[in-house]
Amino acid sequence: MIALSVLSLASNAGSVSDYGQLHVQGNKIISEITGKPVQLKGYSTHGLQWFPYVTGSGGTIENMVNDFDVQVVRLAMYVHEWDLGRQNFAGYLGIHNNIYEEQIRPLILDAIANDIYVIVDWHIHWNNPTEQNKHWTPDPYTNEAKTFFNMVATEFGDHPNIIYEVMNEPGHDISWQQVKDHASSVYSEIRNIDNNNLILVPSPNWAQSILTASQSPLTNVENVAYTMHFYAQSHNFRNEADQALANGIAIWVSEWGMSDFTGDGAIDTSNNGTSDQWVDWMRDRGISWLAWNFANKGESSSALKPYSTDDGLNESMWANNNLLNGSAMQSGPWPDSVIKDSGKWIRSRINEDSLPVCNTDCSSVNLIQAEDYSGMNGVQTEMTSDTNGGENVGYIDPGDWMKYPVNVATAGNYTVSYRIASMSGGSFQIEQAGGGIIYGL
């Protein structure tokens, strides 16, 4: 067995340092720093009233950045959601009226401290409630949304990290004009304070009718993109989305899952499978995305493994940051043993083509942990007892490999060192582009 960690030459600045202010230009979102289109990838929280995060240094967002390399996080702040199990209204305008002070504001600060973008989401399912869907709400709470986003913009509007999502999903009962009326009102409130940061507006019909939004977008607005949601096992409207792009709007996928639309059920991790097709489609068009959801709920779309199949018990254990297989699930860090297949797959696609750039002094030697690969074949990870060692990458057989995307901006001579252990010998080499250039054995 060979176990290793890799010392490398690139420093990984956060996404905000890399890209700065985001601006909509035609159907693209452009970096103020590079002048080029940007694709950001990350995770949405689950409802933070049910799955709160640990805030501050060593907290959930810091470890999401370290373990999953998220460039953006979406804070799903439920507003007024009927909780069938608890028989109460959950969220900001329900029984969790302190959720902004306890979760949203500290997590915004954590995102800023970790140099990533953060979407502040007015998470509401706006539709006429039915007996089967009592959690839907017939009111978008526009005035309350204006007050809320005024508060966010007043404190954080001068930070390019901030992205405003004025509503999660309007349902099939809600017309596009109703959505536009809500969005326009909230847009004006935000722009009275913050003229720069990106604003996301939902498309109608559960954020799926993106073509409708493109045919009659908001007028007299700047720096607005339109959100699209899908679940890979249930939805395929990529042709309509291509037409929407051709109509000139910018699209941001602020929520998608590998499962069916319930957030549960089978997932497809195969090449050219349902998720692969969608993520390839977004990659090829430079569309930013956030996967649902970074929590450990007992459903296939959650990134982490649950403690229990009992939702109430699982949530209380999460809130207490209880251990699972020796790992603190609420705060992290999270070894592979507590990550679901969906979480591992999403992590690999977040890392895909994500190149840490050495912008200044590339002569200094910095650390890339061996387990932070963006792709691999045949290897396994295990916890290490070494101080600050993280995980070992082991069980490496002939022909196995790991991929570490690194972009060195300045040509020169650099030293790459490895930390390797083996009980029976072997060889190891670093290659460029899968063997196109071999740097040493």
CSV table of N, CA and C in Angstrom, one decimal, residues 63-192:
chain,number,residue,atom,x,y,z
A,63,ASN,N,-15.3,24.4,6.4
A,63,ASN,CA,-15.0,23.0,6.0
A,63,ASN,C,-15.6,22.6,4.7
A,64,MET,N,-16.7,23.2,4.3
A,64,MET,CA,-17.2,23.0,2.9
A,64,MET,C,-16.2,23.5,1.9
A,65,VAL,N,-15.6,24.6,2.2
A,65,VAL,CA,-14.6,25.2,1.3
A,65,VAL,C,-13.4,24.2,1.3
A,66,ASN,N,-12.9,23.8,2.4
A,66,ASN,CA,-11.7,22.9,2.5
A,66,ASN,C,-12.0,21.5,1.9
A,67,ASP,N,-13.1,20.9,2.2
A,67,ASP,CA,-13.4,19.5,1.8
A,67,ASP,C,-14.1,19.4,0.5
A,68,PHE,N,-14.9,20.4,0.1
A,68,PHE,CA,-15.6,20.2,-1.2
A,68,PHE,C,-15.3,21.3,-2.2
A,69,ASP,N,-14.4,22.2,-1.8
A,69,ASP,CA,-14.0,23.3,-2.7
A,69,ASP,C,-15.1,24.1,-3.3
A,70,VAL,N,-16.2,24.3,-2.5
A,70,VAL,CA,-17.3,25.1,-3.0
A,70,VAL,C,-16.8,26.6,-3.2
A,71,GLN,N,-17.3,27.1,-4.3
A,71,GLN,CA,-17.0,28.5,-4.7
A,71,GLN,C,-18.1,29.5,-4.3
A,72,VAL,N,-19.3,28.9,-4.0
A,72,VAL,CA,-20.5,29.6,-3.7
A,72,VAL,C,-21.3,28.7,-2.8
A,73,VAL,N,-22.0,29.3,-1.8
A,73,VAL,CA,-23.0,28.6,-1.0
A,73,VAL,C,-24.3,29.4,-1.0
A,74,ARG,N,-25.4,28.6,-1.0
A,74,ARG,CA,-26.7,29.2,-1.0
A,74,ARG,C,-27.4,29.0,0.4
A,75,LEU,N,-27.8,30.1,1.0
A,75,LEU,CA,-28.4,30.0,2.3
A,75,LEU,C,-29.9,30.0,2.2
A,76,ALA,N,-30.5,28.8,2.3
A,76,ALA,CA,-31.9,28.6,2.1
A,76,ALA,C,-32.7,29.0,3.4
A,77,MET,N,-33.1,30.2,3.4
A,77,MET,CA,-33.9,30.7,4.6
A,77,MET,C,-35.4,30.6,4.3
A,78,TYR,N,-35.9,29.5,4.8
A,78,TYR,CA,-37.3,29.3,4.7
A,78,TYR,C,-38.1,30.4,5.4
A,79,VAL,N,-39.2,30.8,4.8
A,79,VAL,CA,-39.9,32.0,5.2
A,79,VAL,C,-41.1,31.7,6.0
A,80,HIS,N,-42.0,30.8,5.5
A,80,HIS,CA,-43.3,30.5,6.2
A,80,HIS,C,-43.8,29.2,5.6
A,81,GLU,N,-43.2,28.1,6.2
A,81,GLU,CA,-43.4,26.8,5.6
A,81,GLU,C,-44.1,25.9,6.6
A,82,TRP,N,-45.2,25.3,6.2
A,82,TRP,CA,-46.0,24.5,7.2
A,82,TRP,C,-45.2,23.2,7.4
A,83,ASP,N,-44.8,22.9,8.6
A,83,ASP,CA,-44.1,21.7,9.0
A,83,ASP,C,-45.1,20.7,9.5
A,84,LEU,N,-45.4,19.7,8.6
A,84,LEU,CA,-46.4,18.7,8.9
A,84,LEU,C,-46.1,17.9,10.1
A,85,GLY,N,-44.8,17.5,10.3
A,85,GLY,CA,-44.4,16.7,11.4
A,85,GLY,C,-44.6,17.4,12.8
A,86,ARG,N,-44.3,18.7,12.8
A,86,ARG,CA,-44.3,19.5,14.0
A,86,ARG,C,-45.6,20.3,14.2
A,87,GLN,N,-46.4,20.3,13.1
A,87,GLN,CA,-47.6,21.1,13.1
A,87,GLN,C,-47.4,22.5,13.5
A,88,ASN,N,-46.5,23.2,12.8
A,88,ASN,CA,-46.3,24.6,13.0
A,88,ASN,C,-45.7,25.2,11.7
A,89,PHE,N,-45.7,26.5,11.7
A,89,PHE,CA,-45.1,27.2,10.5
A,89,PHE,C,-43.6,27.5,10.8
A,90,ALA,N,-42.8,26.9,10.0
A,90,ALA,CA,-41.3,27.1,10.2
A,90,ALA,C,-40.8,28.3,9.4
A,91,GLY,N,-39.7,28.8,9.9
A,91,GLY,CA,-39.0,29.8,9.1
A,91,GLY,C,-39.0,31.2,9.7
A,92,TYR,N,-38.5,32.1,8.9
A,92,TYR,CA,-38.3,33.5,9.3
A,92,TYR,C,-39.5,34.2,9.8
A,93,LEU,N,-40.7,34.0,9.1
A,93,LEU,CA,-41.9,34.6,9.5
A,93,LEU,C,-42.8,33.6,10.3
A,94,GLY,N,-42.2,32.5,10.7
A,94,GLY,CA,-42.9,31.5,11.5
A,94,GLY,C,-42.2,31.5,12.9
A,95,ILE,N,-42.0,30.3,13.4
A,95,ILE,CA,-41.5,30.2,14.8
A,95,ILE,C,-40.0,30.4,14.9
A,96,HIS,N,-39.3,30.5,13.7
A,96,HIS,CA,-37.8,30.7,13.7
A,96,HIS,C,-37.5,32.2,13.4
A,97,ASN,N,-38.1,33.1,14.1
A,97,ASN,CA,-38.0,34.5,13.8
A,97,ASN,C,-36.6,35.1,14.1
A,98,ASN,N,-35.7,34.3,14.8
A,98,ASN,CA,-34.4,34.7,15.0
A,98,ASN,C,-33.4,34.1,14.1
A,99,ILE,N,-33.8,33.5,13.0
A,99,ILE,CA,-32.9,32.7,12.1
A,99,ILE,C,-31.9,33.7,11.4
A,100,TYR,N,-32.3,34.9,11.2
A,100,TYR,CA,-31.4,35.8,10.5
A,100,TYR,C,-30.2,36.1,11.5
A,101,GLU,N,-30.4,36.4,12.7
A,101,GLU,CA,-29.4,36.7,13.6
A,101,GLU,C,-28.6,35.4,14.0
A,102,GLU,N,-29.2,34.3,14.1
A,102,GLU,CA,-28.6,33.1,14.5
A,102,GLU,C,-27.8,32.3,13.4
A,103,GLN,N,-28.3,32.4,12.2
A,103,GLN,CA,-27.8,31.6,11.1
A,103,GLN,C,-27.4,32.5,9.9
A,104,ILE,N,-28.3,33.2,9.3
A,104,ILE,CA,-28.0,33.9,8.0
A,104,ILE,C,-26.9,34.9,8.1
A,105,ARG,N,-27.0,35.8,9.1
A,105,ARG,CA,-26.0,36.8,9.2
A,105,ARG,C,-24.6,36.2,9.5
A,106,PRO,N,-24.5,35.3,10.5
A,106,PRO,CA,-23.2,34.7,10.8
A,106,PRO,C,-22.6,33.9,9.6
A,107,LEU,N,-23.5,33.3,8.8
A,107,LEU,CA,-23.0,32.5,7.7
A,107,LEU,C,-22.6,33.4,6.5
A,108,ILE,N,-23.2,34.5,6.4
A,108,ILE,CA,-22.8,35.5,5.4
A,108,ILE,C,-21.3,36.0,5.8
A,109,LEU,N,-21.1,36.2,7.1
A,109,LEU,CA,-19.8,36.6,7.5
A,109,LEU,C,-18.8,35.5,7.3
A,110,ASP,N,-19.2,34.2,7.5
A,110,ASP,CA,-18.3,33.1,7.2
A,110,ASP,C,-18.0,33.0,5.7
A,111,ALA,N,-18.9,33.2,4.9
A,111,ALA,CA,-18.6,33.2,3.4
A,111,ALA,C,-17.7,34.3,3.0
A,112,ILE,N,-17.8,35.5,3.6
A,112,ILE,CA,-16.9,36.6,3.3
A,112,ILE,C,-15.5,36.2,3.8
A,113,ALA,N,-15.5,35.7,5.0
A,113,ALA,CA,-14.2,35.3,5.6
A,113,ALA,C,-13.4,34.3,4.8
A,114,ASN,N,-14.2,33.4,4.2
A,114,ASN,CA,-13.6,32.3,3.4
A,114,ASN,C,-13.6,32.6,1.9
A,115,ASP,N,-13.8,33.9,1.5
A,115,ASP,CA,-13.6,34.4,0.2
A,115,ASP,C,-14.4,33.7,-0.9
A,116,ILE,N,-15.7,33.3,-0.5
A,116,ILE,CA,-16.6,32.7,-1.5
A,116,ILE,C,-17.8,33.6,-1.6
A,117,TYR,N,-18.6,33.3,-2.7
A,117,TYR,CA,-19.8,34.0,-2.9
A,117,TYR,C,-20.9,33.3,-2.1
A,118,VAL,N,-22.0,34.1,-1.7
A,118,VAL,CA,-23.0,33.6,-0.9
A,118,VAL,C,-24.4,34.1,-1.4
A,119,ILE,N,-25.3,33.2,-1.7
A,119,ILE,CA,-26.6,33.6,-2.2
A,119,ILE,C,-27.5,33.6,-1.0
A,120,VAL,N,-28.2,34.7,-0.8
A,120,VAL,CA,-29.2,34.9,0.3
A,120,VAL,C,-30.6,34.6,-0.3
A,121,ASP,N,-31.2,33.6,0.1
A,121,ASP,CA,-32.4,33.0,-0.6
A,121,ASP,C,-33.6,33.2,0.2
A,122,TRP,N,-34.6,34.0,-0.3
A,122,TRP,CA,-35.9,34.1,0.3
A,122,TRP,C,-36.7,32.8,-0.1
A,123,HIS,N,-36.5,31.8,0.7
A,123,HIS,CA,-36.9,30.4,0.3
A,123,HIS,C,-38.4,30.2,0.6
A,124,ILE,N,-39.2,30.3,-0.4
A,124,ILE,CA,-40.6,30.1,-0.3
A,124,ILE,C,-41.1,29.3,-1.5
A,125,HIS,N,-42.2,28.5,-1.2
A,125,HIS,CA,-42.9,27.8,-2.3
A,125,HIS,C,-44.2,28.5,-2.4
A,126,TRP,N,-44.3,29.4,-3.4
A,126,TRP,CA,-45.4,30.3,-3.6
A,126,TRP,C,-46.5,29.6,-4.5
A,127,ASN,N,-47.5,29.1,-3.8
A,127,ASN,CA,-48.6,28.4,-4.6
A,127,ASN,C,-49.7,28.2,-3.7
A,128,ASN,N,-50.9,27.9,-4.3
A,128,ASN,CA,-52.1,27.7,-3.4
A,128,ASN,C,-52.0,26.4,-2.8
A,129,PRO,N,-52.0,26.3,-1.4
A,129,PRO,CA,-51.9,25.0,-0.7
A,129,PRO,C,-53.0,24.0,-1.1
A,130,THR,N,-52.6,22.8,-1.1
A,130,THR,CA,-53.5,21.7,-1.3
A,130,THR,C,-53.5,20.8,-0.1
A,131,GLU,N,-54.4,19.8,0.0
A,131,GLU,CA,-54.4,18.8,1.0
A,131,GLU,C,-53.1,18.0,1.0
A,132,GLN,N,-52.5,17.8,-0.2
A,132,GLN,CA,-51.3,17.0,-0.3
A,132,GLN,C,-50.1,17.9,-0.1
A,133,ASN,N,-50.2,19.2,-0.3
A,133,ASN,CA,-49.1,20.1,-0.2
A,133,ASN,C,-49.4,21.3,0.7
A,134,LYS,N,-49.6,21.0,1.9
A,134,LYS,CA,-49.9,22.1,2.9
A,134,LYS,C,-48.8,23.0,3.1
A,135,HIS,N,-47.6,22.7,2.7
A,135,HIS,CA,-46.4,23.6,3.0
A,135,HIS,C,-46.4,24.7,2.0
A,136,TRP,N,-47.1,24.6,0.9
A,136,TRP,CA,-47.1,25.8,-0.1
A,136,TRP,C,-47.8,27.0,0.6
A,137,THR,N,-47.4,28.1,0.2
A,137,THR,CA,-47.9,29.4,0.8
A,137,THR,C,-48.5,30.2,-0.3
A,138,PRO,N,-49.7,30.8,-0.1
A,138,PRO,CA,-50.4,31.6,-1.1
A,138,PRO,C,-49.8,33.0,-1.2
A,139,ASP,N,-48.9,33.4,-0.3
A,139,ASP,CA,-48.4,34.8,-0.2
A,139,ASP,C,-46.9,34.8,-0.4
A,140,PRO,N,-46.4,35.7,-1.3
A,140,PRO,CA,-44.9,35.8,-1.4
A,140,PRO,C,-44.3,36.7,-0.4
A,141,TYR,N,-45.1,37.3,0.4
A,141,TYR,CA,-44.6,38.2,1.5
A,141,TYR,C,-43.7,39.3,0.9
A,142,THR,N,-44.1,40.0,-0.1
A,142,THR,CA,-43.3,40.9,-0.8
A,142,THR,C,-42.8,42.0,0.1
A,143,ASN,N,-43.7,42.6,0.9
A,143,ASN,CA,-43.3,43.7,1.8
A,143,ASN,C,-42.2,43.2,2.8
A,144,GLU,N,-42.5,42.0,3.3
A,144,GLU,CA,-41.5,41.5,4.3
A,144,GLU,C,-40.1,41.2,3.6
A,145,ALA,N,-40.2,40.7,2.3
A,145,ALA,CA,-39.0,40.5,1.6
A,145,ALA,C,-38.2,41.8,1.4
A,146,LYS,N,-38.9,42.9,1.1
A,146,LYS,CA,-38.3,44.1,0.9
A,146,LYS,C,-37.6,44.6,2.1
A,147,THR,N,-38.2,44.4,3.3
A,147,THR,CA,-37.6,44.8,4.5
A,147,THR,C,-36.4,44.0,4.8
A,148,PHE,N,-36.5,42.7,4.5
A,148,PHE,CA,-35.4,41.7,4.8
A,148,PHE,C,-34.2,42.1,3.9
A,149,PHE,N,-34.4,42.2,2.6
A,149,PHE,CA,-33.3,42.5,1.7
A,149,PHE,C,-32.7,43.9,1.9
A,150,ASN,N,-33.5,44.8,2.3
A,150,ASN,CA,-33.0,46.1,2.7
A,150,ASN,C,-32.0,46.0,3.8
A,151,MET,N,-32.3,45.1,4.8
A,151,MET,CA,-31.4,44.9,5.9
A,151,MET,C,-30.1,44.2,5.5
A,152,VAL,N,-30.2,43.2,4.6
A,152,VAL,CA,-29.0,42.6,4.1
A,152,VAL,C,-28.1,43.5,3.3
A,153,ALA,N,-28.8,44.2,2.4
A,153,ALA,CA,-28.0,45.2,1.5
A,153,ALA,C,-27.4,46.3,2.3
A,154,THR,N,-28.0,46.8,3.3
A,154,THR,CA,-27.5,47.9,4.1
A,154,THR,C,-26.2,47.4,4.8
A,155,GLU,N,-26.1,46.2,5.3
A,155,GLU,CA,-24.9,45.8,6.0
A,155,GLU,C,-23.9,45.2,5.1
A,156,PHE,N,-24.3,44.5,4.0
A,156,PHE,CA,-23.4,43.7,3.2
A,156,PHE,C,-23.3,44.1,1.8
A,157,GLY,N,-24.0,45.1,1.4
A,157,GLY,CA,-24.1,45.4,-0.1
A,157,GLY,C,-22.8,45.9,-0.7
A,158,ASP,N,-21.8,46.3,0.1
A,158,ASP,CA,-20.5,46.7,-0.4
A,158,ASP,C,-19.6,45.6,-0.6
A,159,HIS,N,-20.0,44.3,-0.3
A,159,HIS,CA,-19.2,43.1,-0.5
A,159,HIS,C,-19.6,42.5,-1.8
A,160,PRO,N,-18.6,42.2,-2.7
A,160,PRO,CA,-19.0,41.5,-3.9
A,160,PRO,C,-19.4,40.1,-3.8
A,161,ASN,N,-19.2,39.6,-2.5
A,161,ASN,CA,-19.6,38.2,-2.3
A,161,ASN,C,-21.1,38.0,-2.4
A,162,ILE,N,-21.9,39.0,-2.2
A,162,ILE,CA,-23.3,38.9,-1.9
A,162,ILE,C,-24.1,38.7,-3.2
A,163,ILE,N,-25.0,37.8,-3.3
A,163,ILE,CA,-26.0,37.6,-4.4
A,163,ILE,C,-27.3,37.4,-3.7
A,164,TYR,N,-28.3,38.2,-4.3
A,164,TYR,CA,-29.7,38.2,-3.7
A,164,TYR,C,-30.6,37.3,-4.6
A,165,GLU,N,-31.2,36.3,-3.9
A,165,GLU,CA,-32.2,35.5,-4.6
A,165,GLU,C,-33.6,35.9,-4.1
A,166,VAL,N,-34.4,36.6,-4.9
A,166,VAL,CA,-35.6,37.3,-4.3
A,166,VAL,C,-36.7,36.3,-4.1
A,167,MET,N,-36.6,35.1,-4.5
A,167,MET,CA,-37.6,34.1,-4.2
A,167,MET,C,-37.1,32.7,-4.7
A,168,ASN,N,-37.5,31.7,-4.0
A,168,ASN,CA,-37.1,30.3,-4.3
A,168,ASN,C,-37.9,29.8,-5.5
A,169,GLU,N,-39.1,29.5,-5.3
A,169,GLU,CA,-39.9,28.9,-6.4
A,169,GLU,C,-41.4,29.4,-6.4
A,170,PRO,N,-41.8,30.0,-7.4
A,170,PRO,CA,-43.3,30.2,-7.6
A,170,PRO,C,-43.9,29.0,-8.3
A,171,GLY,N,-45.0,28.6,-7.8
A,171,GLY,CA,-45.6,27.4,-8.3
A,171,GLY,C,-46.5,27.5,-9.6
A,172,HIS,N,-47.1,26.4,-10.0
A,172,HIS,CA,-47.9,26.4,-11.2
A,172,HIS,C,-49.1,27.3,-11.2
A,173,ASP,N,-49.6,27.7,-10.0
A,173,ASP,CA,-50.8,28.5,-9.9
A,173,ASP,C,-50.4,30.0,-10.1
A,174,ILE,N,-49.1,30.3,-10.1
A,174,ILE,CA,-48.7,31.7,-10.0
A,174,ILE,C,-48.2,32.1,-11.4
A,175,SER,N,-48.8,33.2,-11.9
A,175,SER,CA,-48.4,33.7,-13.3
A,175,SER,C,-47.0,34.3,-13.3
A,176,TRP,N,-46.5,34.4,-14.5
A,176,TRP,CA,-45.2,35.1,-14.6
A,176,TRP,C,-45.3,36.5,-14.3
A,177,GLN,N,-46.4,37.2,-14.6
A,177,GLN,CA,-46.6,38.6,-14.3
A,177,GLN,C,-46.6,38.8,-12.8
A,178,GLN,N,-47.2,37.9,-12.0
A,178,GLN,CA,-47.2,38.0,-10.6
A,178,GLN,C,-45.7,37.9,-10.0
A,179,VAL,N,-45.0,36.9,-10.6
A,179,VAL,CA,-43.6,36.8,-10.2
A,179,VAL,C,-42.8,38.1,-10.5
A,180,LYS,N,-43.0,38.6,-11.7
A,180,LYS,CA,-42.3,39.9,-12.1
A,180,LYS,C,-42.7,41.0,-11.2
A,181,ASP,N,-43.9,41.1,-10.8
A,181,ASP,CA,-44.4,42.2,-9.9
A,181,ASP,C,-43.6,42.1,-8.5
A,182,HIS,N,-43.5,40.9,-8.0
A,182,HIS,CA,-42.8,40.7,-6.7
A,182,HIS,C,-41.3,41.0,-6.9
A,183,ALA,N,-40.7,40.5,-8.0
A,183,ALA,CA,-39.3,40.6,-8.2
A,183,ALA,C,-39.0,42.1,-8.5
A,184,SER,N,-39.8,42.8,-9.2
A,184,SER,CA,-39.5,44.2,-9.5
A,184,SER,C,-39.5,45.0,-8.3
A,185,SER,N,-40.5,44.8,-7.4
A,185,SER,CA,-40.6,45.5,-6.1
A,185,SER,C,-39.4,45.3,-5.2
A,186,VAL,N,-38.9,44.0,-5.1
A,186,VAL,CA,-37.8,43.7,-4.3
A,186,VAL,C,-36.5,44.2,-4.9
A,187,TYR,N,-36.4,44.1,-6.3
A,187,TYR,CA,-35.3,44.7,-7.0
A,187,TYR,C,-35.1,46.1,-6.7
A,188,SER,N,-36.2,46.9,-6.8
A,188,SER,CA,-36.0,48.4,-6.5
A,188,SER,C,-35.6,48.6,-5.1
A,189,GLU,N,-36.1,47.9,-4.1
A,189,GLU,CA,-35.6,48.0,-2.7
A,189,GLU,C,-34.1,47.8,-2.6
A,190,ILE,N,-33.6,46.7,-3.2
A,190,ILE,CA,-32.2,46.4,-3.1
A,190,ILE,C,-31.4,47.5,-3.8
A,191,ARG,N,-31.8,47.9,-5.0
A,191,ARG,CA,-31.0,48.9,-5.8
A,191,ARG,C,-31.0,50.3,-5.2
A,192,ASN,N,-32.0,50.6,-4.3
A,192,ASN,CA,-31.9,51.8,-3.5
A,192,ASN,C,-30.6,51.9,-2.7
